[in-house]
C-alpha cells in the first residue's frame, strides 16, 4: 500500500556456537513460545519462498537437513502473520539470530518485558557477544563493515558479552547514562527507553550520550563522500571498502574455529564489459614474506 509506514521492531544477535543437532531447534522455538505463542512461525523454510507449514517435528528435521544441504553452514527462515526471522550458523562457530516483529505484537498486553527476557535468553543460549533491538526508524546500518570492526550506534536495546565488557571496561558499562543491567556474568543489557518506539530527539540525545560515554572510536563513523570514480585497480585492491583504521574492537579470535579462518580474506571482483559480459578477478590476501 503506497505511503504505508512500517512499525516493526528488529532484534539481531551475533554469537559463537553451532546448532547442528535437532535439540537446538526445539530449544529455540520453545523460547519463542514461552515469550509469546504469537512469536511462533506459521511457515518455515531453508530458502525463499518460505512455504512449509510449521510444526516442531518438521522444524527439527529441516534444522538438521539445512546443515547437510549447506555443507559449511546451517539455518532456517521463519514467517508468521506479524513475524519474520531467521537463524543461521557457520562452521567457523559463528551464528546470527534475526527477528522482525510488528511493534504492536511486541508491546501488546505489556509484552515488552517478555520480549526483553527473550532477548536475554537468546543471547545466553547462542553464546552472544553483541546484539541490539530497535524500532525500524532506529535501525543500524554500517556500510561495508561488520561488528568485528565497529558497532553501528546505540539503539533502544544493546547487548554486550564478555569481549565487549573487556574492551569497554565493566565499570564504564555499568555507569552508562541509561538503564543498565548485568543479567548474567559479564553480560549486560542497556536500554535507552522503556519500550521500542519511533526515534525522537530525546532518545537520540540519550543514545549519543551513551555512545560518547563508551567511546566513539568503537562505533561506525561517517566516511567522506568519494568524488572520483573507482578504477578496476582500485576495486581489486579493495579501495571500494570503507577504511577500518582507527576503530577499537575486541579480539574475537578465540571464538572462531580454524575451519572458518581459511579463505576468509578471499573474494571476487566483478567487471562489467561494454558488451554486457562479465569478468571476475579473484582477490587473495597478500602473502607474508
Short mmCIF file of C-alpha atoms in Angstrom, two decimals:
data_model
loop_
_atom_site.label_atom_id
_atom_site.label_comp_id
_atom_site.label_asym_id
_atom_site.label_seq_id
_atom_site.Cartn_x
_atom_site.Cartn_y
_atom_site.Cartn_z
CA UNK A 1 0.00 0.00 0.00
CA UNK A 2 1.50 3.33 -1.05
CA UNK A 3 2.56 5.55 1.82
CA UNK A 4 2.14 2.84 4.46
CA UNK A 5 4.69 3.30 7.22
CA UNK A 6 6.47 0.30 8.74
CA UNK A 7 6.24 -0.04 12.51
CA UNK A 8 8.43 -3.12 13.04
CA UNK A 9 10.88 -3.99 15.81
CA UNK A 10 14.13 -5.74 14.95
CA UNK A 11 16.30 -7.96 17.14
CA UNK A 12 19.75 -9.08 15.97
CA UNK A 13 22.22 -11.18 17.97
CA UNK A 14 25.74 -12.23 16.97
CA UNK A 15 27.04 -15.30 18.79
CA UNK A 16 29.60 -18.09 18.64
CA UNK A 17 28.08 -21.54 18.83
CA UNK A 18 26.94 -24.08 16.23
CA UNK A 19 23.44 -25.55 16.32
CA UNK A 20 23.59 -28.65 14.13
CA UNK A 21 21.71 -31.02 16.45
CA UNK A 22 17.92 -31.16 16.45
CA UNK A 23 17.50 -30.46 20.16
CA UNK A 24 18.68 -26.90 19.47
CA UNK A 25 15.68 -26.42 17.18
CA UNK A 26 13.33 -27.47 19.96
CA UNK A 27 15.06 -25.12 22.42
CA UNK A 28 14.88 -22.18 20.02
CA UNK A 29 11.20 -22.49 19.19
CA UNK A 30 10.33 -23.25 22.81
CA UNK A 31 11.90 -19.94 23.83
CA UNK A 32 9.77 -18.14 21.25
CA UNK A 33 6.63 -19.85 22.50
CA UNK A 34 7.41 -19.15 26.17
CA UNK A 35 7.84 -15.45 25.41
CA UNK A 36 4.66 -15.23 23.34
CA UNK A 37 2.90 -18.02 21.39
CA UNK A 38 2.28 -15.44 18.64
CA UNK A 39 6.06 -15.34 18.04
CA UNK A 40 5.96 -18.89 16.66
CA UNK A 41 6.01 -19.01 12.85
CA UNK A 42 3.25 -20.37 10.68
CA UNK A 43 5.71 -21.36 7.96
CA UNK A 44 9.41 -22.24 7.79
CA UNK A 45 11.95 -22.86 5.05
CA UNK A 46 15.61 -23.00 4.14
CA UNK A 47 15.15 -20.58 1.25
CA UNK A 48 12.63 -18.10 -0.11
CA UNK A 49 9.76 -18.57 -0.61
CA UNK A 50 9.02 -19.78 2.91
CA UNK A 51 6.11 -22.15 2.47
CA UNK A 52 6.40 -25.27 4.69
CA UNK A 53 3.75 -25.30 7.47
CA UNK A 54 5.40 -25.15 10.88
CA UNK A 55 5.35 -27.97 13.40
CA UNK A 56 8.06 -28.84 15.90
CA UNK A 57 8.82 -32.18 14.25
CA UNK A 58 9.10 -30.64 10.78
CA UNK A 59 11.23 -27.81 12.17
CA UNK A 60 13.68 -30.22 13.83
CA UNK A 61 14.11 -32.22 10.63
CA UNK A 62 14.58 -29.12 8.46
CA UNK A 63 17.00 -27.71 11.03
CA UNK A 64 19.31 -30.72 10.69
CA UNK A 65 18.80 -31.05 6.93
CA UNK A 66 19.81 -27.42 6.40
CA UNK A 67 23.33 -28.16 7.61
CA UNK A 68 23.62 -31.14 5.27
CA UNK A 69 22.46 -29.02 2.34
CA UNK A 70 24.71 -26.10 3.18
CA UNK A 71 27.83 -28.18 3.97
CA UNK A 72 29.54 -25.23 5.66
CA UNK A 73 26.52 -23.64 7.32
CA UNK A 74 23.01 -24.31 8.51
CA UNK A 75 19.87 -22.44 9.41
CA UNK A 76 16.23 -21.86 8.65
CA UNK A 77 13.89 -18.95 7.99
CA UNK A 78 10.57 -18.36 9.69
CA UNK A 79 7.43 -16.42 8.90
CA UNK A 80 4.27 -15.67 10.84
CA UNK A 81 1.38 -13.25 10.49
CA UNK A 82 3.30 -10.49 12.25
CA UNK A 83 6.76 -12.02 12.48
CA UNK A 84 9.66 -12.79 10.20
CA UNK A 85 13.13 -14.03 11.01
CA UNK A 86 16.00 -16.42 10.54
CA UNK A 87 18.72 -18.17 12.46
CA UNK A 88 21.94 -19.33 10.83
CA UNK A 89 25.28 -20.74 11.87
CA UNK A 90 28.59 -21.43 10.13
CA UNK A 91 31.36 -23.95 10.63
CA UNK A 92 33.60 -21.18 11.96
CA UNK A 93 31.48 -21.35 15.14
CA UNK A 94 29.59 -18.11 14.43
CA UNK A 95 25.83 -17.63 14.39
CA UNK A 96 23.31 -14.87 13.77
CA UNK A 97 19.75 -14.62 15.07
CA UNK A 98 17.46 -12.09 13.43
CA UNK A 99 13.82 -11.45 14.30
CA UNK A 100 11.47 -8.86 12.79
CA UNK A 101 8.15 -8.35 14.59
CA UNK A 102 5.38 -5.79 14.49
CA UNK A 103 5.69 -3.30 17.32
CA UNK A 104 2.04 -3.92 18.18
CA UNK A 105 2.83 -7.59 18.80
CA UNK A 106 5.86 -6.76 20.96
CA UNK A 107 4.20 -4.21 23.28
CA UNK A 108 0.66 -5.67 23.38
CA UNK A 109 -0.54 -6.68 26.87
CA UNK A 110 2.68 -5.38 28.48
CA UNK A 111 4.68 -7.73 26.29
CA UNK A 112 7.84 -5.58 26.18
CA UNK A 113 9.14 -7.18 29.37
CA UNK A 114 8.75 -10.66 27.86
CA UNK A 115 10.47 -9.52 24.66
CA UNK A 116 13.41 -8.23 26.69
CA UNK A 117 13.61 -11.52 28.59
CA UNK A 118 13.54 -13.41 25.27
CA UNK A 119 16.47 -11.31 24.03
CA UNK A 120 18.46 -12.15 27.16
CA UNK A 121 17.70 -15.88 26.85
CA UNK A 122 18.64 -15.99 23.16
CA UNK A 123 21.84 -14.07 23.91
CA UNK A 124 22.92 -16.59 26.56
CA UNK A 125 21.76 -19.58 24.51
CA UNK A 126 23.70 -18.52 21.41
CA UNK A 127 26.82 -17.53 23.37
CA UNK A 128 26.18 -14.00 22.18
CA UNK A 129 28.86 -11.35 22.11
CA UNK A 130 26.83 -8.44 20.73
CA UNK A 131 23.22 -7.72 19.95
CA UNK A 132 20.69 -4.94 19.58
CA UNK A 133 16.97 -4.35 19.20
CA UNK A 134 15.23 -1.26 17.87
CA UNK A 135 12.29 0.24 16.06
CA UNK A 136 12.83 0.33 12.31
CA UNK A 137 13.35 4.11 12.48
CA UNK A 138 16.39 3.49 14.71
CA UNK A 139 17.86 0.68 12.59
CA UNK A 140 21.65 0.20 12.48
CA UNK A 141 23.46 0.45 9.15
CA UNK A 142 27.23 0.08 8.81
CA UNK A 143 28.00 0.04 5.06
CA UNK A 144 30.78 -2.39 4.23
CA UNK A 145 31.72 -3.06 7.86
CA UNK A 146 30.75 -5.70 10.42
CA UNK A 147 30.56 -5.76 14.20
CA UNK A 148 34.02 -7.35 14.15
CA UNK A 149 35.40 -3.96 13.04
CA UNK A 150 33.00 -1.50 14.67
CA UNK A 151 29.49 -1.19 16.04
CA UNK A 152 26.73 0.81 14.39
CA UNK A 153 25.37 3.00 17.14
CA UNK A 154 23.33 2.76 20.33
CA UNK A 155 19.67 1.81 19.87
CA UNK A 156 16.71 1.09 22.16
CA UNK A 157 18.36 -2.13 23.39
CA UNK A 158 22.03 -3.08 23.28
CA UNK A 159 23.52 -6.38 24.48
CA UNK A 160 27.20 -6.85 25.29
CA UNK A 161 29.01 -10.10 26.07
CA UNK A 162 32.46 -10.73 27.61
CA UNK A 163 34.62 -9.46 24.69
CA UNK A 164 32.92 -6.06 24.71
CA UNK A 165 32.82 -5.91 28.51
CA UNK A 166 36.58 -6.42 28.49
CA UNK A 167 37.06 -3.83 25.75
CA UNK A 168 34.86 -1.07 27.24
CA UNK A 169 35.51 -1.93 30.88
CA UNK A 170 32.89 -3.22 33.26
CA UNK A 171 32.70 -0.02 35.30
CA UNK A 172 32.30 2.07 32.14
CA UNK A 173 29.32 -0.01 31.01
CA UNK A 174 27.78 -0.02 34.50
CA UNK A 175 27.88 3.79 34.64
CA UNK A 176 26.46 4.39 31.14
CA UNK A 177 23.79 7.16 31.16
CA UNK A 178 20.83 4.81 30.53
CA UNK A 179 19.20 1.80 32.16
CA UNK A 180 21.89 -0.86 32.64
CA UNK A 181 21.54 -4.44 33.91
CA UNK A 182 24.10 -7.22 34.25
CA UNK A 183 21.73 -10.14 33.64
CA UNK A 184 24.47 -12.79 33.75
CA UNK A 185 28.17 -12.67 34.49
CA UNK A 186 29.77 -10.18 32.06
CA UNK A 187 26.53 -9.98 30.04
CA UNK A 188 24.93 -6.55 30.00
CA UNK A 189 21.75 -5.07 28.58
CA UNK A 190 21.43 -1.31 28.00
CA UNK A 191 18.03 0.32 27.42
CA UNK A 192 17.53 3.91 26.28
CA UNK A 193 13.74 3.91 26.70
CA UNK A 194 11.07 1.80 28.39
CA UNK A 195 9.92 0.24 25.12
CA UNK A 196 10.83 0.22 21.42
CA UNK A 197 9.41 3.30 19.76
CA UNK A 198 9.84 5.54 16.78
CA UNK A 199 13.03 7.55 17.13
CA UNK A 200 12.70 11.01 18.66
CA UNK A 201 15.08 13.79 19.64
CA UNK A 202 15.12 12.86 23.34
CA UNK A 203 16.02 9.25 22.60
CA UNK A 204 18.68 10.28 20.09
CA UNK A 205 20.25 12.54 22.69
CA UNK A 206 20.39 9.70 25.23
CA UNK A 207 21.88 7.31 22.67
CA UNK A 208 24.51 9.87 21.68
CA UNK A 209 25.49 10.35 25.34
CA UNK A 210 25.82 6.60 25.82
CA UNK A 211 27.99 6.30 22.70
CA UNK A 212 30.30 9.09 23.87
CA UNK A 213 30.48 7.52 27.33
CA UNK A 214 31.57 4.16 25.91
CA UNK A 215 33.93 5.75 23.37
CA UNK A 216 33.08 6.90 19.86
CA UNK A 217 36.07 5.08 18.36
CA UNK A 218 34.16 1.80 18.78
CA UNK A 219 31.29 2.99 16.56
CA UNK A 220 30.96 3.44 12.80
CA UNK A 221 31.98 6.89 11.63
CA UNK A 222 30.66 8.72 8.61
CA UNK A 223 33.06 8.25 5.70
CA UNK A 224 33.87 11.26 3.49
CA UNK A 225 32.00 11.30 0.19
CA UNK A 226 34.11 9.97 -2.69
CA UNK A 227 34.24 12.38 -5.64
CA UNK A 228 36.43 10.42 -8.07
CA UNK A 229 35.25 7.19 -9.76
CA UNK A 230 36.97 3.93 -8.83
CA UNK A 231 39.21 2.19 -11.34
CA UNK A 232 39.46 -1.56 -11.81
CA UNK A 233 42.77 -1.45 -9.95
CA UNK A 234 41.03 0.27 -7.04
CA UNK A 235 38.42 -2.49 -6.87
CA UNK A 236 40.97 -5.30 -6.98
CA UNK A 237 42.98 -3.57 -4.25
CA UNK A 238 39.84 -3.27 -2.13
CA UNK A 239 39.73 0.54 -2.14
CA UNK A 240 35.96 0.49 -2.60
CA UNK A 241 35.58 -0.59 1.03
CA UNK A 242 35.47 1.92 3.88
CA UNK A 243 38.59 2.29 5.98
CA UNK A 244 38.91 0.06 9.04
CA UNK A 245 41.71 2.15 10.53
CA UNK A 246 41.26 3.84 13.88
CA UNK A 247 38.47 1.66 15.23
CA UNK A 248 38.54 -0.03 18.62
CA UNK A 249 37.19 -3.57 18.56
CA UNK A 250 37.54 -6.66 20.78
CA UNK A 251 39.65 -9.68 19.99
CA UNK A 252 37.22 -12.38 18.81
CA UNK A 253 39.87 -14.81 17.55
CA UNK A 254 39.35 -17.25 20.42
CA UNK A 255 35.70 -17.63 19.40
CA UNK A 256 36.41 -18.54 15.77
CA UNK A 257 37.47 -22.04 14.76
CA UNK A 258 40.29 -22.70 12.27
CA UNK A 259 37.83 -24.00 9.66
CA UNK A 260 36.30 -20.57 9.50
CA UNK A 261 39.59 -18.74 9.05
CA UNK A 262 40.55 -20.45 5.82
CA UNK A 263 39.90 -18.23 2.85
CA UNK A 264 38.10 -15.54 4.86
CA UNK A 265 40.06 -12.79 3.11
CA UNK A 266 39.44 -14.08 -0.39
CA UNK A 267 36.76 -12.64 -2.62
CA UNK A 268 35.72 -11.81 -6.16
CA UNK A 269 35.67 -8.53 -8.01
CA UNK A 270 33.31 -8.41 -10.97
CA UNK A 271 33.93 -6.18 -14.01
CA UNK A 272 31.08 -5.44 -16.43
CA UNK A 273 32.35 -5.13 -20.00
CA UNK A 274 30.94 -2.75 -22.60
CA UNK A 275 29.17 -5.62 -24.35
CA UNK A 276 27.40 -6.65 -21.14
CA UNK A 277 29.60 -9.67 -20.39
CA UNK A 278 31.29 -10.07 -17.04
CA UNK A 279 34.85 -10.85 -15.99
CA UNK A 280 35.72 -11.91 -12.46
CA UNK A 281 39.00 -11.40 -10.64
CA UNK A 282 39.87 -13.35 -7.52
CA UNK A 283 41.30 -11.26 -4.72
CA UNK A 284 43.70 -13.07 -2.42
CA UNK A 285 45.36 -11.83 0.76
CA UNK A 286 48.91 -10.67 0.37
CA UNK A 287 51.38 -13.45 1.13
CA UNK A 288 53.68 -12.82 4.06
CA UNK A 289 57.37 -12.99 3.25
#
